């Protein structure tokens, strides 16, 4: 969106919000007017497009560029230096710029005319502290000198011992959803897009990389320059510092990693370039120049993070057989859905994740075939069903109400798999080619914009709902977006490759087939996961032992298979697997893999004791998000 239309929209919204009873400490919408027209089914008190997770005031003063000069200090675990923010006054008489911060120490704020006065709220809420800077009548830049806290929620500092390489310290940031404010004072809302540049000063033996232009041949002199010329939301600003090496995988793709894992990563993800080409052929050109991967230490709390030009990736998917590379397809797909077309608020997260999950399946099908597509879709559907069983109905809604809540606390498969299933239903109704055309147009129309669920519905209403009125209707669309659960007659993924696994499992369970006679030679990792994930809650010691002896499940090197097996082992307190469980919990910090194990352990006293012990040992190396997500299970 051009700055021109931005300011017009903001001006009209300012008038709107002035007469609403909305709290003044929320960021206003790009297009709040759509609420009145379309959001009939959601809670009327939710202001569509209002960012309830930012206290900043872009409708008054809009930050458009951030220029960083930061020194990385592993001793004090701080980033310190300056952020220069360029702004446009949307309201000419505005005299205050409000930014989001979290545990930052603000040393000094100035512009080219001298010092500027400011106040920093003393607020410990999930939103952090609003920083209010008094602006002069003229000028368009402020220079903020600041230092981060060693406990910054968006920065993880690892000692050499806490990395898998073991020799050098490592630092990485994770800004989504609301943690950019813990390392940069800015307007921390996905509807504010900024360009940025940065100078990062590191110890001489380490290099810095960012979600920006990276130079693999940069001289290792401890000073690194970056530029991100495309406007991105703050949650996509990212930095990592470590003893990194680079290896090219294709013309536009490569991998950064510590040397111990560089070759394995480049081999595992060798199909990245093919994925990029396949996605471009279907959904239009890639907008971000290069697409590189950064392999993080095992404590990274997510599978991946779609930081533009440089996705951050957990090493736990390096399995040696490309079985878990759908994660790469997912992060790559975000280059279209998420990074190019962005959710305007965290309520609209499904626009990022549902579209991306849908694209992931499609990319995997193009590169690896329909069998794999079907298997992954079934596993995804089962994850969704499990969440629906577990979650309150209000948390099963795509356009979720997050007011007063930390978006991190509501992480589930709903925006991902339910969002993707909804799009799959539309695809089935209108036909694949028509839907692909629709998506390509959608990515083009909203490129570099941040949009709300209601804007998406309005767009759908004027396109596919008109062109295919015999097959689609708004009631069904609203049911998917605003109601709990999976709508009746939703598409149900199926896989022939899983039917024979079902047969094997039931024959094993009724005793007609012993484990060692199950024909597993040609099974894929997905078939193994399906085999294990659908075992009954309770298994006998004999069954557990024969499975383990026949298939060496306790020592599986595949982190997903190990996860499924360890979950079964906890449920049934299968003691031979417990040392492996302990090792798993203390060497991996990826939340998706450890959280279900801690949750299951918390259900019994002896489980809780083991969980407590593992957690205490692992905690110094866990990311703050992983600590927060699991500490309740070990209290
Ligand atoms: Zn994602």
Coordinates of C-alpha atoms and ligand atoms in Angstrom, one line a residue:
X1 CA 0.0 0.0 0.0
X2 CA 1.3 3.4 -0.9
X3 CA 1.9 6.0 1.7
X4 CA -0.7 8.1 0.1
X5 CA -3.6 5.7 0.6
X6 CA -2.2 4.8 4.0
X7 CA -2.6 8.4 5.2
X8 CA -6.1 8.7 3.8
X9 CA -7.3 5.5 5.5
X10 CA -5.7 6.5 8.8
X11 CA -7.3 9.9 8.6
X12 CA -10.8 8.4 8.2
X13 CA -10.1 5.9 10.9
X14 CA -8.9 8.5 13.3
X15 CA -12.4 10.1 13.1
X16 CA -14.0 6.7 13.6
X17 CA -12.1 5.7 16.6
X18 CA -12.4 9.0 18.2
X19 CA -16.1 8.3 18.7
X20 CA -15.8 4.6 19.6
X21 CA -15.3 3.4 23.1
X22 CA -12.2 1.6 22.1
X23 CA -9.2 2.0 24.4
X24 CA -6.8 4.6 23.2
X25 CA -3.8 2.3 23.6
X26 CA -4.6 0.1 20.6
X27 CA -3.3 0.6 17.1
X28 CA -6.0 1.5 14.6
X29 CA -7.0 -0.5 11.6
X30 CA -6.0 0.0 8.0
X31 CA -9.6 -0.2 7.1
X32 CA -11.8 -0.3 10.1
X33 CA -14.8 0.7 8.1
X34 CA -15.2 -2.8 6.8
X35 CA -16.2 -3.9 10.3
X36 CA -19.5 -2.1 10.0
X37 CA -20.3 -3.7 6.7
X38 CA -19.2 -7.3 7.0
X39 CA -18.3 -8.6 10.4
X40 CA -21.8 -9.5 11.2
X41 CA -21.0 -12.9 12.8
X42 CA -18.2 -12.0 15.1
X43 CA -18.5 -10.5 18.5
X44 CA -19.7 -6.9 17.8
X45 CA -17.4 -5.5 20.5
X46 CA -14.3 -6.6 18.5
X47 CA -13.1 -3.8 16.4
X48 CA -12.0 -5.4 13.2
X49 CA -8.5 -4.4 12.2
X50 CA -7.7 -2.9 15.6
X51 CA -4.4 -4.3 16.8
X52 CA -5.1 -5.0 20.4
X53 CA -1.4 -6.1 20.8
X54 CA 0.2 -2.7 20.2
X55 CA 0.1 0.5 22.1
X56 CA 1.7 2.5 19.3
X57 CA 0.0 5.3 17.3
X58 CA 0.7 4.8 13.5
X59 CA -2.6 6.5 12.7
X60 CA -1.1 9.7 14.1
X61 CA 2.6 9.3 13.4
X62 CA 3.7 6.5 11.1
X63 CA 7.2 5.0 11.2
X64 CA 8.4 4.1 7.7
X65 CA 12.1 3.2 8.1
X66 CA 14.3 1.8 10.9
X67 CA 18.1 2.2 10.9
X68 CA 19.9 0.1 13.5
X69 CA 23.5 0.4 14.8
X70 CA 23.9 -2.3 17.4
X71 CA 26.7 -3.9 19.3
X72 CA 26.3 -7.6 20.3
X73 CA 27.8 -8.3 23.7
X74 CA 27.7 -12.0 24.7
X75 CA 29.2 -11.2 28.2
X76 CA 26.4 -8.9 29.3
X77 CA 23.8 -10.6 27.0
X78 CA 22.8 -7.3 25.6
X79 CA 22.3 -5.5 22.3
X80 CA 23.1 -1.8 22.7
X81 CA 23.3 1.1 20.3
X82 CA 20.9 3.2 18.3
X83 CA 17.7 2.9 16.3
X84 CA 17.0 5.8 14.1
X85 CA 13.3 5.9 13.1
X86 CA 12.0 7.8 10.1
X87 CA 8.4 8.9 10.4
X88 CA 5.5 10.6 8.6
X89 CA 3.0 12.6 10.5
X90 CA -0.4 11.3 9.5
X91 CA -2.0 14.0 11.6
X92 CA -0.1 17.3 10.9
X93 CA -0.7 18.5 14.5
X94 CA 0.5 15.3 16.2
X95 CA 3.1 16.0 18.8
X96 CA 3.8 12.5 20.2
X97 CA 5.2 9.4 18.7
X98 CA 4.2 6.3 20.7
X99 CA 6.3 3.2 20.3
X100 CA 6.2 -0.3 21.8
X101 CA 9.0 -1.5 24.0
X102 CA 9.5 -4.4 26.4
X103 CA 12.2 -4.3 29.1
X104 CA 14.3 -1.9 27.1
X105 CA 16.5 0.7 28.8
X106 CA 16.2 4.0 27.0
X107 CA 19.3 6.0 27.5
X108 CA 18.7 9.1 25.3
X109 CA 16.5 10.3 22.5
X110 CA 17.4 13.0 20.1
X111 CA 17.0 14.4 16.6
X112 CA 19.2 16.7 14.5
X113 CA 18.0 19.7 16.6
X114 CA 18.9 18.2 20.0
X115 CA 17.5 16.1 22.8
X116 CA 13.9 15.1 22.8
X117 CA 11.9 14.5 26.0
X118 CA 10.2 11.2 26.5
X119 CA 8.3 9.1 29.0
X120 CA 8.4 5.3 29.4
X121 CA 5.4 3.6 31.0
X122 CA 6.1 1.5 34.0
X123 CA 4.0 -1.4 32.8
X124 CA 4.7 -5.1 33.1
X125 CA 1.7 -6.3 31.0
X126 CA 2.0 -8.6 28.0
X127 CA 2.1 -5.5 25.8
X128 CA 5.2 -4.1 27.4
X129 CA 5.8 -0.4 28.0
X130 CA 4.7 2.4 25.7
X131 CA 7.5 4.9 24.9
X132 CA 6.1 8.4 24.3
X133 CA 8.4 10.8 22.5
X134 CA 7.6 14.5 22.2
X135 CA 8.1 15.5 18.6
X136 CA 9.0 19.0 17.4
X137 CA 6.9 20.6 14.7
X138 CA 9.4 19.9 12.0
X139 CA 11.7 17.0 11.3
X140 CA 11.1 13.4 10.4
X141 CA 13.6 11.4 12.4
X142 CA 14.3 10.4 16.0
X143 CA 17.5 8.7 17.2
X144 CA 17.0 6.4 20.2
X145 CA 19.9 5.2 22.2
X146 CA 19.0 2.0 24.1
X147 CA 20.1 -1.3 25.6
X148 CA 18.2 -4.6 25.7
X149 CA 17.6 -6.7 28.8
X150 CA 19.5 -10.0 29.2
X151 CA 16.0 -11.5 29.6
X152 CA 14.6 -10.0 26.4
X153 CA 11.7 -12.2 25.4
X154 CA 12.7 -12.0 21.7
X155 CA 16.4 -12.8 22.0
X156 CA 18.1 -16.0 23.0
X157 CA 21.7 -16.0 24.1
X158 CA 23.4 -19.4 24.0
X159 CA 26.7 -20.2 25.6
X160 CA 28.9 -22.5 23.6
X161 CA 27.8 -25.5 25.7
X162 CA 24.2 -24.7 24.9
X163 CA 24.8 -25.1 21.1
X164 CA 25.0 -28.4 19.3
X165 CA 28.4 -27.3 17.8
X166 CA 29.7 -26.7 21.4
X167 CA 32.5 -24.2 20.5
X168 CA 31.0 -20.8 20.0
X169 CA 28.2 -18.8 21.5
X170 CA 25.1 -18.1 19.4
X171 CA 22.4 -15.5 19.4
X172 CA 19.1 -15.4 17.6
X173 CA 16.0 -13.3 17.7
X174 CA 12.4 -14.5 17.3
X175 CA 10.1 -11.5 16.9
X176 CA 6.7 -13.1 16.1
X177 CA 4.2 -12.3 17.6
X178 CA 5.0 -9.4 19.8
X179 CA 8.7 -9.6 20.7
X180 CA 10.4 -7.3 18.2
X181 CA 9.7 -4.6 20.9
X182 CA 12.0 -6.5 23.3
X183 CA 15.0 -5.7 21.0
X184 CA 14.0 -2.6 19.0
X185 CA 11.8 0.3 20.1
X186 CA 9.2 0.5 17.3
X187 CA 5.6 0.3 16.2
X188 CA 5.2 -3.4 16.8
X189 CA 2.1 -4.2 14.8
X190 CA 1.8 -6.3 11.7
X191 CA 0.0 -3.5 10.0
X192 CA 2.9 -1.1 10.1
X193 CA 5.5 -2.0 7.4
X194 CA 9.0 -0.6 7.5
X195 CA 12.1 -0.8 5.4
X196 CA 15.3 -1.2 7.4
X197 CA 19.0 -1.1 7.4
X198 CA 21.5 -2.2 10.0
X199 CA 25.1 -2.2 11.1
X200 CA 25.7 -5.0 13.5
X201 CA 29.0 -5.2 15.5
X202 CA 30.0 -8.7 16.8
X203 CA 33.0 -10.4 18.3
X204 CA 35.5 -10.9 15.4
X205 CA 35.2 -14.7 15.1
X206 CA 31.5 -14.6 14.6
X207 CA 29.3 -13.4 11.7
X208 CA 25.9 -11.8 11.8
X209 CA 23.0 -12.5 9.4
X210 CA 19.6 -10.8 9.1
X211 CA 16.2 -11.0 7.4
X212 CA 17.7 -8.7 4.7
X213 CA 20.4 -8.8 2.1
X214 CA 23.1 -11.1 3.3
X215 CA 26.6 -11.4 1.8
X216 CA 28.0 -14.9 2.2
X217 CA 31.5 -13.5 1.2
X218 CA 31.5 -10.7 3.8
X219 CA 34.8 -10.3 5.4
X220 CA 34.8 -11.6 9.0
X221 CA 35.8 -8.3 10.6
X222 CA 33.1 -8.0 13.2
X223 CA 31.1 -5.3 11.4
X224 CA 28.3 -6.3 9.1
X225 CA 26.0 -4.2 7.0
X226 CA 22.4 -5.0 6.0
X227 CA 19.7 -3.5 4.0
X228 CA 16.0 -4.6 3.6
X229 CA 14.6 -2.4 0.8
X230 CA 11.1 -4.0 0.9
X231 CA 8.7 -2.8 3.6
X232 CA 8.0 -5.6 6.1
X233 CA 6.1 -5.9 9.3
X234 CA 8.2 -5.7 12.5
X235 CA 7.7 -9.4 13.4
X236 CA 9.8 -10.2 10.4
X237 CA 12.9 -8.3 11.5
X238 CA 15.4 -10.9 12.6
X239 CA 19.1 -11.3 13.6
X240 CA 21.4 -14.2 14.3
X241 CA 25.0 -14.2 15.3
X242 CA 27.3 -17.3 15.4
X243 CA 30.2 -19.1 13.9
X244 CA 28.3 -19.6 10.6
X245 CA 29.4 -21.0 7.3
X246 CA 27.5 -20.7 4.0
X247 CA 26.9 -23.3 1.3
X248 CA 25.0 -22.7 -1.9
X249 CA 22.2 -25.1 -2.8
X250 CA 21.0 -23.5 -6.1
X251 CA 21.2 -20.3 -8.0
X252 CA 19.1 -18.3 -5.5
X253 CA 19.2 -20.7 -2.5
X254 CA 21.8 -21.5 0.1
X255 CA 22.2 -22.5 3.7
X256 CA 23.9 -20.9 6.7
X257 CA 24.9 -23.2 9.6
X258 CA 27.5 -24.0 12.1
X259 CA 30.1 -26.2 10.3
X260 CA 29.1 -29.4 12.2
X261 CA 25.8 -29.5 10.4
X262 CA 26.4 -27.5 7.2
X263 CA 26.8 -30.4 4.7
X264 CA 24.0 -32.4 6.2
X265 CA 21.6 -29.4 6.0
X266 CA 22.6 -28.6 2.4
X267 CA 21.9 -32.2 1.4
X268 CA 18.6 -32.5 3.4
X269 CA 17.3 -29.3 1.8
X270 CA 18.7 -29.7 -1.6
X271 CA 15.2 -29.5 -3.2
X272 CA 14.7 -25.9 -1.9
X273 CA 15.4 -24.4 -5.4
X274 CA 12.9 -26.8 -7.0
X275 CA 10.3 -25.8 -4.4
X276 CA 11.0 -22.1 -5.2
X277 CA 10.6 -22.7 -8.9
X278 CA 7.4 -24.8 -8.4
X279 CA 5.8 -22.1 -6.3
X280 CA 6.7 -19.3 -8.8
X281 CA 5.2 -21.3 -11.6
X282 CA 1.9 -21.7 -9.8
X283 CA 1.5 -18.5 -7.8
X284 CA 3.6 -15.8 -9.4
X285 CA 7.2 -14.5 -9.1
X286 CA 9.2 -14.6 -5.8
X287 CA 9.5 -11.0 -4.6
X288 CA 12.4 -11.3 -2.3
X289 CA 15.6 -11.8 -4.4
X290 CA 17.4 -14.7 -2.6
X291 CA 15.9 -17.4 -0.4
X292 CA 18.4 -18.8 2.1
X293 CA 18.0 -21.0 5.2
X294 CA 19.7 -20.5 8.5
X295 CA 20.0 -23.6 10.7
X296 CA 19.6 -22.7 14.4
X297 CA 20.7 -24.5 17.5
X298 CA 18.2 -27.3 18.7
X299 CA 16.8 -24.9 21.3
X300 CA 15.0 -22.9 18.6
X301 CA 11.4 -23.0 19.9
X302 CA 9.7 -23.4 16.5
X303 CA 10.0 -25.6 13.4
X304 CA 10.8 -22.6 11.4
X305 CA 10.4 -18.8 11.1
X306 CA 9.7 -17.3 7.8
X307 CA 12.1 -14.3 8.2
X308 CA 12.2 -12.8 4.6
X309 CA 15.2 -13.8 2.5
X310 CA 16.5 -16.0 5.3
X311 CA 14.1 -18.5 7.0
X312 CA 15.2 -19.7 10.4
X313 CA 15.0 -23.5 10.7
X314 CA 15.2 -26.0 13.5
X315 CA 17.9 -28.7 13.0
X316 CA 15.4 -31.3 14.3
X317 CA 14.0 -31.8 10.8
X318 CA 17.4 -32.9 9.4
X319 CA 16.6 -36.6 9.3
X320 CA 18.9 -37.8 6.5
X321 CA 16.1 -38.8 4.2
X322 CA 14.2 -35.5 3.4
X323 CA 11.2 -36.9 5.2
X324 CA 10.5 -33.7 7.2
X325 CA 11.3 -31.1 4.5
X326 CA 7.6 -30.0 4.3
X327 CA 8.8 -27.5 6.9
X328 CA 11.0 -25.8 4.2
X329 CA 8.0 -25.7 1.8
X330 CA 6.0 -24.1 4.6
X331 CA 8.6 -21.3 5.3
X332 CA 9.1 -20.8 1.6
X333 CA 5.4 -20.5 1.0
X334 CA 5.3 -17.7 3.6
X335 CA 7.2 -15.6 1.0
X336 CA 3.8 -15.3 -0.7
X337 CA 1.3 -15.6 2.2
X338 CA 2.5 -13.8 5.2
X339 CA 5.5 -11.9 4.1
X340 CA 4.0 -10.4 0.9
X341 CA 0.3 -10.5 2.0
X342 CA 0.3 -10.1 5.8
X343 CA -2.3 -10.5 8.5
X344 CA -3.2 -7.1 9.8
X345 CA -3.6 -8.3 13.4
X346 CA -3.0 -11.5 15.2
X347 CA -6.7 -12.3 15.1
X348 CA -6.1 -12.7 11.3
X349 CA -3.2 -15.1 11.8
X350 CA -5.1 -17.7 9.8
X351 CA -4.6 -15.6 6.7
X352 CA -0.9 -16.1 7.1
X353 CA -0.9 -19.7 8.3
X354 CA -3.9 -21.3 6.7
X355 CA -2.9 -20.0 3.2
X356 CA 0.7 -21.1 3.9
X357 CA -0.3 -24.6 5.1
X358 CA -2.5 -25.0 2.0
X359 CA 0.4 -23.9 -0.3
X360 CA 2.8 -26.3 1.6
X361 CA 0.7 -29.3 0.7
X362 CA 0.5 -28.1 -2.9
X363 CA 4.3 -27.5 -3.2
X364 CA 5.0 -30.9 -1.6
X365 CA 2.7 -32.6 -4.1
X366 CA 4.5 -30.9 -7.1
X367 CA 8.0 -31.8 -5.8
X368 CA 7.3 -35.2 -4.2
X369 CA 4.1 -36.5 -5.7
X370 CA 0.5 -37.2 -4.8
X371 CA 1.1 -40.0 -2.4
X372 CA 3.1 -37.8 -0.1
X373 CA 0.6 -35.0 -0.4
X374 CA -2.2 -37.3 0.7
X375 CA -0.2 -38.7 3.6
X376 CA 0.8 -35.3 4.9
X377 CA -2.8 -34.1 4.5
X378 CA -4.1 -37.0 6.6
X379 CA -1.5 -36.4 9.4
X380 CA -2.3 -32.7 9.4
X381 CA -6.0 -33.5 9.6
X382 CA -5.4 -35.8 12.6
X383 CA -3.4 -33.0 14.3
X384 CA -6.4 -30.7 13.8
X385 CA -8.8 -33.2 15.2
X386 CA -6.7 -33.7 18.3
X387 CA -6.6 -29.9 18.9
X388 CA -10.4 -29.6 18.4
X389 CA -10.8 -32.2 21.1
X390 CA -8.6 -30.3 23.4
X391 CA -9.5 -26.6 22.8
X392 CA -12.3 -24.5 24.1
X393 CA -14.8 -23.8 21.3
X394 CA -13.9 -20.1 21.3
X395 CA -10.3 -21.1 20.4
X396 CA -11.5 -23.2 17.5
X397 CA -12.5 -20.1 15.5
X398 CA -10.3 -19.0 12.7
X399 CA -11.0 -15.3 13.4
X400 CA -10.1 -15.7 17.0
X401 CA -10.7 -13.2 19.8
X402 CA -7.3 -12.5 21.3
X403 CA -8.2 -9.4 23.4
X404 CA -6.3 -9.4 26.7
X405 CA -4.3 -12.5 25.7
X406 CA -0.8 -13.2 24.6
X407 CA -1.0 -14.6 21.1
X408 CA 1.8 -17.0 22.0
X409 CA -0.5 -18.7 24.5
X410 CA -3.1 -19.6 21.9
X411 CA -0.8 -21.4 19.5
X412 CA -2.6 -24.3 17.9
X413 CA -3.4 -26.1 14.6
X414 CA -6.6 -24.1 14.1
X415 CA -5.1 -21.2 12.0
X416 CA -2.9 -23.7 10.1
X417 CA -4.8 -26.9 9.4
X418 CA -8.4 -25.6 9.7
X419 CA -7.4 -22.6 7.5
X420 CA -5.9 -24.9 4.9
X421 CA -8.9 -27.3 5.0
X422 CA -11.2 -24.3 4.3
X423 CA -9.2 -23.3 1.3
X424 CA -9.1 -27.0 0.1
X425 CA -12.9 -27.0 0.2
X426 CA -13.0 -23.9 -2.0
X427 CA -10.5 -25.5 -4.3
X428 CA -12.7 -28.6 -4.6
X429 CA -15.8 -26.5 -5.3
X430 CA -14.3 -24.2 -8.0
X431 CA -11.7 -26.5 -9.4
X432 CA -7.9 -26.4 -8.9
X433 CA -7.0 -24.2 -11.9
X434 CA -9.6 -21.6 -11.0
X435 CA -8.5 -21.6 -7.4
X436 CA -4.8 -21.2 -8.4
X437 CA -5.7 -18.3 -10.6
X438 CA -7.6 -16.7 -7.7
X439 CA -4.7 -17.2 -5.3
X440 CA -2.2 -15.7 -7.8
X441 CA -4.5 -12.6 -8.3
X442 CA -4.9 -12.4 -4.5
X443 CA -1.2 -12.4 -3.9
X444 CA -0.8 -9.7 -6.6
X445 CA -3.6 -7.5 -5.4
X446 CA -2.5 -7.4 -1.8
X447 CA 1.2 -7.6 -2.2
X448 CA 3.1 -5.7 0.5
X449 CA -0.2 -4.9 2.3
X450 CA -1.5 -6.1 5.7
X451 CA -5.1 -7.2 5.5
X452 CA -7.9 -8.3 7.8
X453 CA -10.2 -11.3 7.7
X454 CA -13.0 -9.0 6.7
X455 CA -11.0 -7.6 3.8
X456 CA -10.5 -11.2 2.6
X457 CA -14.2 -12.0 2.9
X458 CA -15.0 -8.8 0.9
X459 CA -12.5 -9.8 -1.8
X460 CA -13.9 -13.4 -1.9
X461 CA -17.4 -12.0 -2.1
X462 CA -16.6 -10.0 -5.2
X463 CA -14.7 -12.7 -7.0
X464 CA -15.2 -16.5 -6.5
X465 CA -18.6 -16.1 -4.7
X466 CA -19.9 -14.3 -7.8
X467 CA -18.2 -16.4 -10.4
X468 CA -19.2 -19.7 -8.8
X469 CA -22.4 -18.7 -7.0
X470 CA -23.8 -22.2 -7.7
X471 CA -21.0 -23.8 -5.7
X472 CA -20.1 -21.4 -3.0
X473 CA -22.0 -19.2 -0.6
X474 CA -21.3 -16.7 2.1
X475 CA -23.1 -18.6 4.8
X476 CA -20.6 -21.5 4.4
X477 CA -17.7 -19.1 4.3
X478 CA -18.8 -17.4 7.5
X479 CA -19.3 -20.8 9.2
X480 CA -15.7 -21.7 8.5
X481 CA -14.3 -18.4 9.7
X482 CA -16.5 -17.6 12.7
X483 CA -17.7 -20.9 14.1
X484 CA -16.0 -23.6 16.1
X485 CA -15.0 -27.0 14.9
X486 CA -14.9 -28.4 11.4
X487 CA -18.0 -27.8 9.4
X488 CA -20.0 -30.9 8.4
X489 CA -19.1 -32.4 5.0
X490 CA -15.7 -30.7 5.0
X491 CA -13.2 -32.4 2.7
X492 CA -11.6 -35.4 4.4
X493 CA -8.0 -36.2 3.3
X494 CA -7.4 -39.9 2.5
X495 CA -4.3 -41.9 1.7
X496 CA -4.1 -45.4 0.2
X497 CA -0.7 -45.7 1.6
X498 CA -2.2 -45.6 5.1
X499 CA -4.8 -48.3 4.5
X500 CA -2.2 -51.0 4.6
X501 CA -0.8 -49.5 7.8
X502 CA -4.2 -49.6 9.4
X503 CA -4.5 -53.3 8.4
X504 CA -1.0 -54.0 9.9
X505 CA -1.8 -52.2 13.1
X506 CA -5.1 -54.0 13.7
X507 CA -3.6 -57.4 12.9
X508 CA -0.8 -56.7 15.3
X509 CA -3.2 -55.5 18.0
X510 CA -5.6 -58.5 17.7
X511 CA -2.6 -60.9 17.9
X512 CA -2.9 -62.3 14.4
X513 CA 0.4 -60.7 13.3
X514 CA 3.6 -60.4 15.4
X515 CA 5.6 -57.2 15.2
X516 CA 8.6 -58.8 13.5
X517 CA 6.3 -60.1 10.7
X518 CA 4.9 -56.7 9.8
X519 CA 6.1 -55.7 6.3
X520 CA 7.7 -52.4 7.0
X521 CA 10.6 -52.4 4.6
X522 CA 9.1 -49.9 2.3
X523 CA 7.4 -47.7 4.9
X524 CA 8.0 -44.0 4.7
X525 CA 8.4 -41.9 7.8
X526 CA 4.8 -40.7 7.3
X527 CA 3.6 -44.3 7.5
X528 CA 5.5 -44.9 10.7
X529 CA 4.0 -41.7 12.2
X530 CA 0.5 -42.8 11.2
X531 CA 1.2 -46.3 12.6
X532 CA 2.3 -45.0 16.0
X533 CA 0.0 -42.0 16.3
X534 CA -3.1 -44.2 15.9
X535 CA -2.2 -46.8 18.5
X536 CA -4.8 -47.1 21.3
X537 CA -4.1 -45.2 24.5
X538 CA -3.1 -48.3 26.4
X539 CA -0.7 -50.9 25.1
X540 CA 0.6 -54.0 27.0
X541 CA 4.2 -54.3 28.0
X542 CA 4.5 -57.3 25.7
X543 CA 3.3 -55.2 22.7
X544 CA 5.6 -52.3 23.6
X545 CA 8.6 -54.5 24.0
X546 CA 8.0 -56.4 20.7
X547 CA 7.5 -53.2 18.8
X548 CA 10.7 -51.7 20.3
X549 CA 12.7 -54.9 19.7
X550 CA 11.5 -55.3 16.2
X551 CA 11.9 -51.6 15.1
X552 CA 14.4 -50.0 17.5
X553 CA 11.9 -47.2 18.1
X554 CA 13.6 -46.0 21.3
X555 CA 16.8 -45.3 19.4
X556 CA 15.1 -43.8 16.3
X557 CA 17.2 -41.0 14.8
X558 CA 14.1 -39.4 13.3
X559 CA 12.9 -36.8 15.8
X560 CA 9.2 -37.1 14.8
X561 CA 9.1 -40.9 15.0
X562 CA 11.0 -40.6 18.4
X563 CA 8.4 -38.1 19.5
X564 CA 5.5 -40.3 18.7
X565 CA 7.1 -43.3 20.3
X566 CA 8.1 -41.4 23.5
X567 CA 4.6 -40.1 23.8
X568 CA 3.3 -43.7 23.8
X569 CA 6.0 -44.7 26.2
X570 CA 5.0 -42.0 28.7
X571 CA 1.3 -42.9 28.4
X572 CA 2.2 -46.6 29.2
X573 CA 5.2 -45.9 31.4
X574 CA 7.5 -48.0 29.2
X575 CA 10.6 -47.8 31.3
X576 CA 13.3 -48.8 28.7
X577 CA 12.4 -45.6 26.7
X578 CA 12.7 -43.2 29.7
X579 CA 16.4 -42.5 29.4
X580 CA 15.9 -41.6 25.8
X581 CA 13.0 -39.4 26.8
X582 CA 15.2 -37.6 29.3
X583 CA 17.9 -37.1 26.6
X584 CA 15.3 -35.9 24.1
X585 CA 13.8 -33.3 26.5
X586 CA 17.2 -32.0 27.5
X587 CA 18.6 -31.6 24.0
X588 CA 15.7 -30.3 22.0
X589 CA 13.8 -27.1 22.7
X590 CA 11.4 -27.1 19.8
X591 CA 8.1 -26.6 21.5
X592 CA 6.0 -28.8 19.1
X593 CA 8.1 -31.7 20.1
X594 CA 8.6 -31.2 23.8
X595 CA 5.3 -29.7 24.9
X596 CA 3.1 -32.8 24.3
X597 CA 5.6 -34.9 26.3
X598 CA 5.6 -32.5 29.2
X599 CA 1.8 -32.4 29.1
X600 CA 1.6 -36.1 29.2
X601 CA 4.2 -36.4 31.9
X602 CA 2.3 -34.0 34.1
X603 CA -0.7 -36.4 34.3
X604 CA 1.0 -38.8 36.8
X605 CA 3.1 -38.2 39.9
X606 CA 6.1 -40.2 38.7
X607 CA 5.8 -38.6 35.2
X608 CA 5.7 -35.2 36.8
X609 CA 8.9 -36.0 38.8
X610 CA 10.7 -37.0 35.6
X611 CA 9.4 -33.9 33.8
X612 CA 10.5 -31.7 36.6
X613 CA 14.0 -33.1 36.6
X614 CA 14.4 -32.8 32.8
X615 CA 13.0 -29.3 32.8
X616 CA 15.3 -28.1 35.5
X617 CA 18.3 -29.4 33.6
X618 CA 17.1 -28.1 30.2
X619 CA 15.8 -24.8 31.3
X620 CA 19.0 -22.7 30.9
X621 CA 19.2 -23.8 27.3
X622 CA 15.5 -23.5 26.5
X623 CA 14.2 -20.4 24.7
X624 CA 12.0 -18.1 26.9
X625 CA 8.9 -19.2 24.8
X626 CA 9.6 -22.9 25.5
X627 CA 10.1 -22.2 29.2
X628 CA 6.8 -20.2 29.3
X629 CA 4.9 -22.9 27.4
X630 CA 6.0 -25.8 29.6
X631 CA 6.7 -24.5 33.1
X632 CA 3.1 -25.0 34.1
X633 CA 3.4 -28.7 33.5
X634 CA 6.3 -29.1 36.0
X635 CA 5.1 -27.0 38.9
Ligands
LIG1 ZN1 3.9 -20.7 9.3

